[in-house]
């Protein structure tokens, strides 16, 4: 995701809001596959939703974390650090990214910021990466497209930014930040293969032991390495992927609730319960 001023070859825009306390970039940004951009990570709270695209993010000398849309990124930082972004595929990243200044967030969201910094340490950047909910994706898309008159853009985007920031904080409060383990290149490739197998077999996913056998890992290493790479368990990732795919099918009219449930490997009764728990609404509400 972009940080700092928007480059000239971006189709997105950057705004300074609340007397410069909030910097907002929304739209489509371009970073070529393999290209790296290095720069400072400013103190404060960064909240971003990547709708499309893939990037690798590295903070200081930590192992890189892959961010693949649709994804939520939250970073809480009380000190000065260096970040490096590397493009992975396609070149285009469509996202909405907000940078809240430290003093502004401490004043307006004091309790939430304090809890984040207590978890990560005042001088240690805390990083949270997880799949973006449908509600967050909707807000980010509205910000990226911003279909209002030019005279109202700042007003419109400021409101959306605060709403998205609140949803993001609500998602990650109480969770530990990502602390990526150092995975060697071969293990990273094996874990990527696990993810691809899961996404290709949502109707009838293999067992953990079968995944391990097919990718050349033992179950224990597969479990720990997958969590280190993606910040969640193997089947936690699978459930989120299933529900996000089903949400997209139902919302677009591509499939009925029953058909979407079947395509992602759920029985109708279990699907409705899992969907409501994940998104806060029954799947029928999307029709």
PDB file of C-alpha atoms in Angstrom:
ATOM      1  CA  UNK A   1       0.000   0.000   0.000  1.00  0.00           C
ATOM      2  CA  UNK A   2       1.222   3.512  -0.633  1.00  0.00           C
ATOM      3  CA  UNK A   3       2.687   5.706   2.070  1.00  0.00           C
ATOM      4  CA  UNK A   4       3.460   9.417   1.960  1.00  0.00           C
ATOM      5  CA  UNK A   5       2.747  11.534  -1.139  1.00  0.00           C
ATOM      6  CA  UNK A   6       1.046   9.858  -4.052  1.00  0.00           C
ATOM      7  CA  UNK A   7       3.467   9.287  -6.960  1.00  0.00           C
ATOM      8  CA  UNK A   8       2.825  11.073 -10.235  1.00  0.00           C
ATOM      9  CA  UNK A   9       1.908   7.862 -12.067  1.00  0.00           C
ATOM     10  CA  UNK A  10      -0.913   7.093  -9.629  1.00  0.00           C
ATOM     11  CA  UNK A  11      -4.557   7.588 -10.519  1.00  0.00           C
ATOM     12  CA  UNK A  12      -5.390   8.073  -6.845  1.00  0.00           C
ATOM     13  CA  UNK A  13      -5.362  11.264  -4.848  1.00  0.00           C
ATOM     14  CA  UNK A  14      -3.977  12.451  -1.520  1.00  0.00           C
ATOM     15  CA  UNK A  15      -5.731  14.855   0.823  1.00  0.00           C
ATOM     16  CA  UNK A  16      -4.776  16.540   4.073  1.00  0.00           C
ATOM     17  CA  UNK A  17      -7.772  16.734   6.404  1.00  0.00           C
ATOM     18  CA  UNK A  18      -8.464  18.001   9.932  1.00  0.00           C
ATOM     19  CA  UNK A  19      -5.748  20.670   9.656  1.00  0.00           C
ATOM     20  CA  UNK A  20      -3.228  18.109   8.458  1.00  0.00           C
ATOM     21  CA  UNK A  21      -3.933  15.576  11.226  1.00  0.00           C
ATOM     22  CA  UNK A  22      -5.219  13.031   8.712  1.00  0.00           C
ATOM     23  CA  UNK A  23      -3.557  12.195   5.390  1.00  0.00           C
ATOM     24  CA  UNK A  24      -5.767  10.210   3.037  1.00  0.00           C
ATOM     25  CA  UNK A  25      -4.943   8.467  -0.229  1.00  0.00           C
ATOM     26  CA  UNK A  26      -7.606   6.610  -2.181  1.00  0.00           C
ATOM     27  CA  UNK A  27      -7.715   5.236  -5.695  1.00  0.00           C
ATOM     28  CA  UNK A  28      -5.468   3.078  -7.865  1.00  0.00           C
ATOM     29  CA  UNK A  29      -1.711   3.152  -7.376  1.00  0.00           C
ATOM     30  CA  UNK A  30       1.031   1.567  -9.430  1.00  0.00           C
ATOM     31  CA  UNK A  31       4.172  -0.265  -8.376  1.00  0.00           C
ATOM     32  CA  UNK A  32       5.764  -2.631 -10.881  1.00  0.00           C
ATOM     33  CA  UNK A  33       6.276  -6.293 -10.039  1.00  0.00           C
ATOM     34  CA  UNK A  34       9.617  -6.601  -8.235  1.00  0.00           C
ATOM     35  CA  UNK A  35       9.926  -2.829  -7.710  1.00  0.00           C
ATOM     36  CA  UNK A  36      10.649  -1.742  -4.121  1.00  0.00           C
ATOM     37  CA  UNK A  37       9.847   1.602  -2.508  1.00  0.00           C
ATOM     38  CA  UNK A  38      11.586   2.423   0.771  1.00  0.00           C
ATOM     39  CA  UNK A  39      10.770   5.302   3.101  1.00  0.00           C
ATOM     40  CA  UNK A  40      10.037   6.349   6.671  1.00  0.00           C
ATOM     41  CA  UNK A  41       7.081   4.980   8.595  1.00  0.00           C
ATOM     42  CA  UNK A  42       5.602   8.022  10.300  1.00  0.00           C
ATOM     43  CA  UNK A  43       4.488   7.894  13.938  1.00  0.00           C
ATOM     44  CA  UNK A  44       0.742   7.549  14.362  1.00  0.00           C
ATOM     45  CA  UNK A  45      -1.967   5.174  13.255  1.00  0.00           C
ATOM     46  CA  UNK A  46      -2.157   3.870   9.705  1.00  0.00           C
ATOM     47  CA  UNK A  47      -5.316   2.142   8.482  1.00  0.00           C
ATOM     48  CA  UNK A  48      -5.534   0.773   4.966  1.00  0.00           C
ATOM     49  CA  UNK A  49      -7.830  -1.464   2.975  1.00  0.00           C
ATOM     50  CA  UNK A  50      -6.381  -3.037  -0.157  1.00  0.00           C
ATOM     51  CA  UNK A  51      -9.199  -3.968  -2.512  1.00  0.00           C
ATOM     52  CA  UNK A  52      -7.074  -5.453  -5.293  1.00  0.00           C
ATOM     53  CA  UNK A  53      -3.395  -6.256  -5.690  1.00  0.00           C
ATOM     54  CA  UNK A  54      -0.520  -7.910  -3.862  1.00  0.00           C
ATOM     55  CA  UNK A  55       2.437  -6.344  -2.082  1.00  0.00           C
ATOM     56  CA  UNK A  56       5.151  -7.382   0.339  1.00  0.00           C
ATOM     57  CA  UNK A  57       5.655  -5.077   3.340  1.00  0.00           C
ATOM     58  CA  UNK A  58       8.831  -5.076   5.421  1.00  0.00           C
ATOM     59  CA  UNK A  59       9.339  -2.982   8.573  1.00  0.00           C
ATOM     60  CA  UNK A  60      12.919  -2.252   9.615  1.00  0.00           C
ATOM     61  CA  UNK A  61      14.801  -5.568   9.506  1.00  0.00           C
ATOM     62  CA  UNK A  62      11.777  -7.787  10.161  1.00  0.00           C
ATOM     63  CA  UNK A  63      10.816 -10.561   7.749  1.00  0.00           C
ATOM     64  CA  UNK A  64       8.391  -9.339   5.087  1.00  0.00           C
ATOM     65  CA  UNK A  65       4.621  -9.779   5.368  1.00  0.00           C
ATOM     66  CA  UNK A  66       2.542 -10.402   2.254  1.00  0.00           C
ATOM     67  CA  UNK A  67      -0.615  -8.310   1.857  1.00  0.00           C
ATOM     68  CA  UNK A  68      -3.085  -9.578  -0.724  1.00  0.00           C
ATOM     69  CA  UNK A  69      -6.393  -7.876  -1.387  1.00  0.00           C
ATOM     70  CA  UNK A  70      -9.021  -7.740  -0.119  1.00  0.00           C
ATOM     71  CA  UNK A  71      -7.056  -7.092   3.078  1.00  0.00           C
ATOM     72  CA  UNK A  72      -7.032  -4.802   6.095  1.00  0.00           C
ATOM     73  CA  UNK A  73      -3.743  -3.317   7.301  1.00  0.00           C
ATOM     74  CA  UNK A  74      -3.390  -1.491  10.609  1.00  0.00           C
ATOM     75  CA  UNK A  75      -0.059  -0.154  11.890  1.00  0.00           C
ATOM     76  CA  UNK A  76       0.387   1.611  15.252  1.00  0.00           C
ATOM     77  CA  UNK A  77       3.717   3.322  15.628  1.00  0.00           C
ATOM     78  CA  UNK A  78       5.102   5.595  18.334  1.00  0.00           C
ATOM     79  CA  UNK A  79       8.644   5.961  16.972  1.00  0.00           C
ATOM     80  CA  UNK A  80      10.605   6.347  13.751  1.00  0.00           C
ATOM     81  CA  UNK A  81      10.932   3.276  11.526  1.00  0.00           C
ATOM     82  CA  UNK A  82      11.674   2.333   7.923  1.00  0.00           C
ATOM     83  CA  UNK A  83       9.237   0.503   5.686  1.00  0.00           C
ATOM     84  CA  UNK A  84       9.762  -1.123   2.320  1.00  0.00           C
ATOM     85  CA  UNK A  85       6.997  -2.077  -0.098  1.00  0.00           C
ATOM     86  CA  UNK A  86       7.620  -4.481  -2.970  1.00  0.00           C
ATOM     87  CA  UNK A  87       5.191  -5.038  -5.830  1.00  0.00           C
ATOM     88  CA  UNK A  88       4.278  -8.670  -6.426  1.00  0.00           C
ATOM     89  CA  UNK A  89       1.906  -8.912  -9.383  1.00  0.00           C
ATOM     90  CA  UNK A  90       0.043  -6.827 -11.899  1.00  0.00           C
ATOM     91  CA  UNK A  91       1.395  -3.446 -10.844  1.00  0.00           C
ATOM     92  CA  UNK A  92      -1.962  -1.925  -9.867  1.00  0.00           C
ATOM     93  CA  UNK A  93      -3.124  -1.646  -6.261  1.00  0.00           C
ATOM     94  CA  UNK A  94      -6.580  -0.235  -5.563  1.00  0.00           C
ATOM     95  CA  UNK A  95      -6.938   0.871  -1.967  1.00  0.00           C
ATOM     96  CA  UNK A  96      -7.872   3.471   0.612  1.00  0.00           C
ATOM     97  CA  UNK A  97      -5.160   4.443   3.086  1.00  0.00           C
ATOM     98  CA  UNK A  98      -5.356   6.816   6.061  1.00  0.00           C
ATOM     99  CA  UNK A  99      -2.518   8.095   8.236  1.00  0.00           C
ATOM    100  CA  UNK A 100      -3.706   9.627  11.530  1.00  0.00           C
ATOM    101  CA  UNK A 101      -1.162  11.775  13.364  1.00  0.00           C
ATOM    102  CA  UNK A 102      -0.194  10.543  16.826  1.00  0.00           C
ATOM    103  CA  UNK A 103      -1.501  13.574  18.762  1.00  0.00           C
ATOM    104  CA  UNK A 104      -4.794  13.611  16.871  1.00  0.00           C
ATOM    105  CA  UNK A 105      -5.497   9.930  17.475  1.00  0.00           C
ATOM    106  CA  UNK A 106      -4.431  10.159  21.129  1.00  0.00           C
ATOM    107  CA  UNK A 107      -6.906  13.004  21.600  1.00  0.00           C
ATOM    108  CA  UNK A 108      -9.803  11.588  19.579  1.00  0.00           C
ATOM    109  CA  UNK A 109      -9.301   7.833  20.100  1.00  0.00           C
ATOM    110  CA  UNK A 110      -7.121   7.828  23.209  1.00  0.00           C
ATOM    111  CA  UNK A 111      -8.160   4.534  24.784  1.00  0.00           C
ATOM    112  CA  UNK A 112      -7.940   2.561  21.546  1.00  0.00           C
ATOM    113  CA  UNK A 113      -4.526   3.938  20.579  1.00  0.00           C
ATOM    114  CA  UNK A 114      -3.147   3.397  24.065  1.00  0.00           C
ATOM    115  CA  UNK A 115      -4.202  -0.249  23.977  1.00  0.00           C
ATOM    116  CA  UNK A 116      -2.568  -0.761  20.588  1.00  0.00           C
ATOM    117  CA  UNK A 117       0.690   0.820  21.701  1.00  0.00           C
ATOM    118  CA  UNK A 118       0.703  -1.162  24.937  1.00  0.00           C
ATOM    119  CA  UNK A 119       0.507  -4.337  22.884  1.00  0.00           C
ATOM    120  CA  UNK A 120       3.240  -3.365  20.433  1.00  0.00           C
ATOM    121  CA  UNK A 121       5.446  -1.230  22.683  1.00  0.00           C
ATOM    122  CA  UNK A 122       5.769   2.566  22.388  1.00  0.00           C
ATOM    123  CA  UNK A 123       8.758   2.395  20.023  1.00  0.00           C
ATOM    124  CA  UNK A 124       7.983  -0.892  18.293  1.00  0.00           C
ATOM    125  CA  UNK A 125       5.612  -0.749  15.310  1.00  0.00           C
ATOM    126  CA  UNK A 126       2.576  -2.963  15.776  1.00  0.00           C
ATOM    127  CA  UNK A 127       1.273  -4.463  12.540  1.00  0.00           C
ATOM    128  CA  UNK A 128      -2.073  -6.184  12.014  1.00  0.00           C
ATOM    129  CA  UNK A 129      -3.025  -7.799   8.683  1.00  0.00           C
ATOM    130  CA  UNK A 130      -6.243  -9.693   8.123  1.00  0.00           C
ATOM    131  CA  UNK A 131      -8.926 -10.188   5.459  1.00  0.00           C
ATOM    132  CA  UNK A 132     -11.070  -7.087   4.984  1.00  0.00           C
ATOM    133  CA  UNK A 133     -14.742  -7.494   5.830  1.00  0.00           C
ATOM    134  CA  UNK A 134     -17.432  -6.738   3.288  1.00  0.00           C
ATOM    135  CA  UNK A 135     -18.332  -3.543   5.167  1.00  0.00           C
ATOM    136  CA  UNK A 136     -14.739  -2.331   5.061  1.00  0.00           C
ATOM    137  CA  UNK A 137     -14.409  -3.177   1.378  1.00  0.00           C
ATOM    138  CA  UNK A 138     -17.569  -1.225   0.648  1.00  0.00           C
ATOM    139  CA  UNK A 139     -16.261   1.865   2.460  1.00  0.00           C
ATOM    140  CA  UNK A 140     -12.851   1.621   0.775  1.00  0.00           C
ATOM    141  CA  UNK A 141     -14.508   1.329  -2.642  1.00  0.00           C
ATOM    142  CA  UNK A 142     -16.664   4.382  -1.966  1.00  0.00           C
ATOM    143  CA  UNK A 143     -13.515   6.304  -1.010  1.00  0.00           C
ATOM    144  CA  UNK A 144     -11.551   5.082  -4.039  1.00  0.00           C
ATOM    145  CA  UNK A 145     -14.359   6.049  -6.449  1.00  0.00           C
ATOM    146  CA  UNK A 146     -15.664   9.093  -4.492  1.00  0.00           C
ATOM    147  CA  UNK A 147     -18.690   9.883  -6.616  1.00  0.00           C
ATOM    148  CA  UNK A 148     -19.533  13.293  -5.200  1.00  0.00           C
ATOM    149  CA  UNK A 149     -19.027  16.841  -6.422  1.00  0.00           C
ATOM    150  CA  UNK A 150     -15.465  18.141  -6.187  1.00  0.00           C
ATOM    151  CA  UNK A 151     -16.511  20.784  -3.660  1.00  0.00           C
ATOM    152  CA  UNK A 152     -17.720  18.062  -1.281  1.00  0.00           C
ATOM    153  CA  UNK A 153     -14.876  15.544  -1.657  1.00  0.00           C
ATOM    154  CA  UNK A 154     -12.992  16.525   1.483  1.00  0.00           C
ATOM    155  CA  UNK A 155     -16.162  16.494   3.573  1.00  0.00           C
ATOM    156  CA  UNK A 156     -17.251  13.144   2.145  1.00  0.00           C
ATOM    157  CA  UNK A 157     -13.856  11.450   2.501  1.00  0.00           C
ATOM    158  CA  UNK A 158     -13.302  12.718   6.038  1.00  0.00           C
ATOM    159  CA  UNK A 159     -16.519  11.033   7.181  1.00  0.00           C
ATOM    160  CA  UNK A 160     -15.695   7.778   5.402  1.00  0.00           C
ATOM    161  CA  UNK A 161     -12.161   7.793   6.842  1.00  0.00           C
ATOM    162  CA  UNK A 162     -13.412   8.106  10.411  1.00  0.00           C
ATOM    163  CA  UNK A 163     -15.980   5.349   9.860  1.00  0.00           C
ATOM    164  CA  UNK A 164     -13.415   3.000   8.336  1.00  0.00           C
ATOM    165  CA  UNK A 165     -10.895   3.805  11.068  1.00  0.00           C
ATOM    166  CA  UNK A 166     -13.445   2.968  13.761  1.00  0.00           C
ATOM    167  CA  UNK A 167     -14.341  -0.349  12.116  1.00  0.00           C
ATOM    168  CA  UNK A 168     -10.663  -1.268  11.768  1.00  0.00           C
ATOM    169  CA  UNK A 169      -9.881  -0.510  15.413  1.00  0.00           C
ATOM    170  CA  UNK A 170     -12.921  -2.494  16.486  1.00  0.00           C
ATOM    171  CA  UNK A 171     -11.636  -5.476  14.497  1.00  0.00           C
ATOM    172  CA  UNK A 172      -8.127  -5.615  15.955  1.00  0.00           C
ATOM    173  CA  UNK A 173      -8.442  -4.295  19.540  1.00  0.00           C
ATOM    174  CA  UNK A 174      -7.264  -7.047  21.866  1.00  0.00           C
ATOM    175  CA  UNK A 175      -5.445  -8.994  19.139  1.00  0.00           C
ATOM    176  CA  UNK A 176      -1.697  -9.455  19.131  1.00  0.00           C
ATOM    177  CA  UNK A 177       0.120  -7.790  16.226  1.00  0.00           C
ATOM    178  CA  UNK A 178       1.809  -9.818  13.505  1.00  0.00           C
ATOM    179  CA  UNK A 179       5.287 -10.995  14.514  1.00  0.00           C
ATOM    180  CA  UNK A 180       6.424 -12.804  11.386  1.00  0.00           C
ATOM    181  CA  UNK A 181       8.830 -15.660  11.898  1.00  0.00           C
ATOM    182  CA  UNK A 182      11.817 -15.932   9.606  1.00  0.00           C
ATOM    183  CA  UNK A 183      10.775 -18.455   6.996  1.00  0.00           C
ATOM    184  CA  UNK A 184      13.276 -19.637   4.434  1.00  0.00           C
ATOM    185  CA  UNK A 185      12.425 -19.319   0.755  1.00  0.00           C
ATOM    186  CA  UNK A 186      11.518 -23.001   0.348  1.00  0.00           C
ATOM    187  CA  UNK A 187       9.132 -22.943   3.321  1.00  0.00           C
ATOM    188  CA  UNK A 188       7.476 -19.760   2.028  1.00  0.00           C
ATOM    189  CA  UNK A 189       6.913 -21.489  -1.327  1.00  0.00           C
ATOM    190  CA  UNK A 190       5.437 -24.518   0.427  1.00  0.00           C
ATOM    191  CA  UNK A 191       3.080 -22.334   2.454  1.00  0.00           C
ATOM    192  CA  UNK A 192       1.993 -20.512  -0.695  1.00  0.00           C
ATOM    193  CA  UNK A 193       1.213 -23.923  -2.172  1.00  0.00           C
ATOM    194  CA  UNK A 194      -0.925 -24.740   0.883  1.00  0.00           C
ATOM    195  CA  UNK A 195      -2.905 -21.533   0.379  1.00  0.00           C
ATOM    196  CA  UNK A 196      -3.443 -22.302  -3.320  1.00  0.00           C
ATOM    197  CA  UNK A 197      -4.642 -25.834  -2.535  1.00  0.00           C
ATOM    198  CA  UNK A 198      -7.124 -24.479   0.014  1.00  0.00           C
ATOM    199  CA  UNK A 199      -8.519 -21.901  -2.400  1.00  0.00           C
ATOM    200  CA  UNK A 200      -8.856 -24.469  -5.194  1.00  0.00           C
ATOM    201  CA  UNK A 201     -10.654 -27.046  -3.036  1.00  0.00           C
ATOM    202  CA  UNK A 202     -13.141 -25.057  -0.940  1.00  0.00           C
ATOM    203  CA  UNK A 203     -15.947 -27.585  -1.520  1.00  0.00           C
ATOM    204  CA  UNK A 204     -13.910 -30.511  -0.207  1.00  0.00           C
ATOM    205  CA  UNK A 205     -10.682 -29.279   1.416  1.00  0.00           C
ATOM    206  CA  UNK A 206      -7.955 -31.785   2.295  1.00  0.00           C
ATOM    207  CA  UNK A 207      -7.118 -32.608   5.886  1.00  0.00           C
ATOM    208  CA  UNK A 208      -4.118 -31.059   7.603  1.00  0.00           C
ATOM    209  CA  UNK A 209      -2.157 -34.284   7.210  1.00  0.00           C
ATOM    210  CA  UNK A 210      -3.023 -34.431   3.503  1.00  0.00           C
ATOM    211  CA  UNK A 211      -1.945 -30.797   3.037  1.00  0.00           C
ATOM    212  CA  UNK A 212       1.313 -31.612   4.773  1.00  0.00           C
ATOM    213  CA  UNK A 213       1.895 -34.671   2.589  1.00  0.00           C
ATOM    214  CA  UNK A 214       1.174 -32.800  -0.635  1.00  0.00           C
ATOM    215  CA  UNK A 215       3.482 -29.897   0.196  1.00  0.00           C
ATOM    216  CA  UNK A 216       6.352 -31.765   1.840  1.00  0.00           C
ATOM    217  CA  UNK A 217       5.860 -30.372   5.331  1.00  0.00           C
ATOM    218  CA  UNK A 218       5.023 -32.081   8.583  1.00  0.00           C
ATOM    219  CA  UNK A 219       1.701 -30.960  10.147  1.00  0.00           C
ATOM    220  CA  UNK A 220       3.339 -29.113  13.024  1.00  0.00           C
ATOM    221  CA  UNK A 221       5.644 -27.057  10.800  1.00  0.00           C
ATOM    222  CA  UNK A 222       2.842 -26.423   8.322  1.00  0.00           C
ATOM    223  CA  UNK A 223       0.614 -25.054  11.098  1.00  0.00           C
ATOM    224  CA  UNK A 224       3.230 -22.733  12.612  1.00  0.00           C
ATOM    225  CA  UNK A 225       4.628 -21.545   9.272  1.00  0.00           C
ATOM    226  CA  UNK A 226       1.158 -20.830   7.855  1.00  0.00           C
ATOM    227  CA  UNK A 227       0.262 -18.701  10.862  1.00  0.00           C
ATOM    228  CA  UNK A 228       3.590 -16.878  10.609  1.00  0.00           C
ATOM    229  CA  UNK A 229       2.979 -16.107   6.929  1.00  0.00           C
ATOM    230  CA  UNK A 230      -0.720 -15.209   7.023  1.00  0.00           C
ATOM    231  CA  UNK A 231      -1.435 -14.346  10.656  1.00  0.00           C
ATOM    232  CA  UNK A 232      -4.153 -16.973  11.064  1.00  0.00           C
ATOM    233  CA  UNK A 233      -4.612 -20.737  11.220  1.00  0.00           C
ATOM    234  CA  UNK A 234      -4.946 -22.912   8.123  1.00  0.00           C
ATOM    235  CA  UNK A 235      -8.657 -23.479   8.581  1.00  0.00           C
ATOM    236  CA  UNK A 236      -9.265 -19.984   9.917  1.00  0.00           C
ATOM    237  CA  UNK A 237      -7.963 -18.764   6.543  1.00  0.00           C
ATOM    238  CA  UNK A 238     -10.122 -21.300   4.717  1.00  0.00           C
ATOM    239  CA  UNK A 239     -13.288 -20.230   6.524  1.00  0.00           C
ATOM    240  CA  UNK A 240     -12.637 -16.549   5.841  1.00  0.00           C
ATOM    241  CA  UNK A 241     -11.939 -17.263   2.166  1.00  0.00           C
ATOM    242  CA  UNK A 242     -15.114 -19.357   1.846  1.00  0.00           C
ATOM    243  CA  UNK A 243     -17.315 -16.697   3.416  1.00  0.00           C
ATOM    244  CA  UNK A 244     -15.787 -13.859   1.397  1.00  0.00           C
ATOM    245  CA  UNK A 245     -16.303 -15.807  -1.832  1.00  0.00           C
ATOM    246  CA  UNK A 246     -19.884 -16.603  -0.903  1.00  0.00           C
ATOM    247  CA  UNK A 247     -20.568 -12.973   0.032  1.00  0.00           C
ATOM    248  CA  UNK A 248     -19.314 -11.823  -3.362  1.00  0.00           C
ATOM    249  CA  UNK A 249     -21.438 -14.378  -5.236  1.00  0.00           C
ATOM    250  CA  UNK A 250     -24.632 -13.498  -3.369  1.00  0.00           C
ATOM    251  CA  UNK A 251     -24.103  -9.721  -3.433  1.00  0.00           C
ATOM    252  CA  UNK A 252     -23.422  -9.706  -7.187  1.00  0.00           C
ATOM    253  CA  UNK A 253     -26.447 -11.906  -7.979  1.00  0.00           C
ATOM    254  CA  UNK A 254     -24.190 -14.609  -9.396  1.00  0.00           C
ATOM    255  CA  UNK A 255     -25.661 -17.254  -7.084  1.00  0.00           C
ATOM    256  CA  UNK A 256     -28.530 -17.792  -4.683  1.00  0.00           C
ATOM    257  CA  UNK A 257     -27.799 -18.298  -0.991  1.00  0.00           C
ATOM    258  CA  UNK A 258     -28.175 -22.066  -1.319  1.00  0.00           C
ATOM    259  CA  UNK A 259     -25.966 -22.298  -4.413  1.00  0.00           C
ATOM    260  CA  UNK A 260     -23.284 -20.062  -2.886  1.00  0.00           C
ATOM    261  CA  UNK A 261     -23.262 -22.207   0.258  1.00  0.00           C
ATOM    262  CA  UNK A 262     -22.848 -25.359  -1.838  1.00  0.00           C
ATOM    263  CA  UNK A 263     -20.043 -23.865  -3.946  1.00  0.00           C
ATOM    264  CA  UNK A 264     -17.957 -22.999  -0.898  1.00  0.00           C
ATOM    265  CA  UNK A 265     -18.565 -26.288   0.888  1.00  0.00           C
ATOM    266  CA  UNK A 266     -21.199 -25.419   3.512  1.00  0.00           C
ATOM    267  CA  UNK A 267     -24.533 -26.997   4.312  1.00  0.00           C
ATOM    268  CA  UNK A 268     -27.289 -24.325   4.212  1.00  0.00           C
ATOM    269  CA  UNK A 269     -27.880 -24.415   7.986  1.00  0.00           C
ATOM    270  CA  UNK A 270     -24.202 -24.114   8.930  1.00  0.00           C
ATOM    271  CA  UNK A 271     -23.625 -21.507   6.225  1.00  0.00           C
ATOM    272  CA  UNK A 272     -26.300 -19.111   7.492  1.00  0.00           C
ATOM    273  CA  UNK A 273     -24.961 -19.298  11.030  1.00  0.00           C
ATOM    274  CA  UNK A 274     -21.325 -18.772   9.992  1.00  0.00           C
ATOM    275  CA  UNK A 275     -22.277 -15.953   7.603  1.00  0.00           C
ATOM    276  CA  UNK A 276     -24.285 -14.082  10.223  1.00  0.00           C
ATOM    277  CA  UNK A 277     -21.498 -14.461  12.774  1.00  0.00           C
ATOM    278  CA  UNK A 278     -18.901 -13.131  10.283  1.00  0.00           C
ATOM    279  CA  UNK A 279     -20.821 -10.259   8.657  1.00  0.00           C
ATOM    280  CA  UNK A 280     -23.533  -9.450  11.211  1.00  0.00           C
ATOM    281  CA  UNK A 281     -26.377 -10.017   8.743  1.00  0.00           C
ATOM    282  CA  UNK A 282     -28.073 -13.104   7.279  1.00  0.00           C
ATOM    283  CA  UNK A 283     -26.993 -13.968   3.707  1.00  0.00           C
ATOM    284  CA  UNK A 284     -30.551 -13.335   2.508  1.00  0.00           C
ATOM    285  CA  UNK A 285     -30.104  -9.630   3.371  1.00  0.00           C
ATOM    286  CA  UNK A 286     -27.763  -9.266   0.366  1.00  0.00           C
ATOM    287  CA  UNK A 287     -30.423 -10.294  -2.146  1.00  0.00           C
TER     288      UNK A 287
END
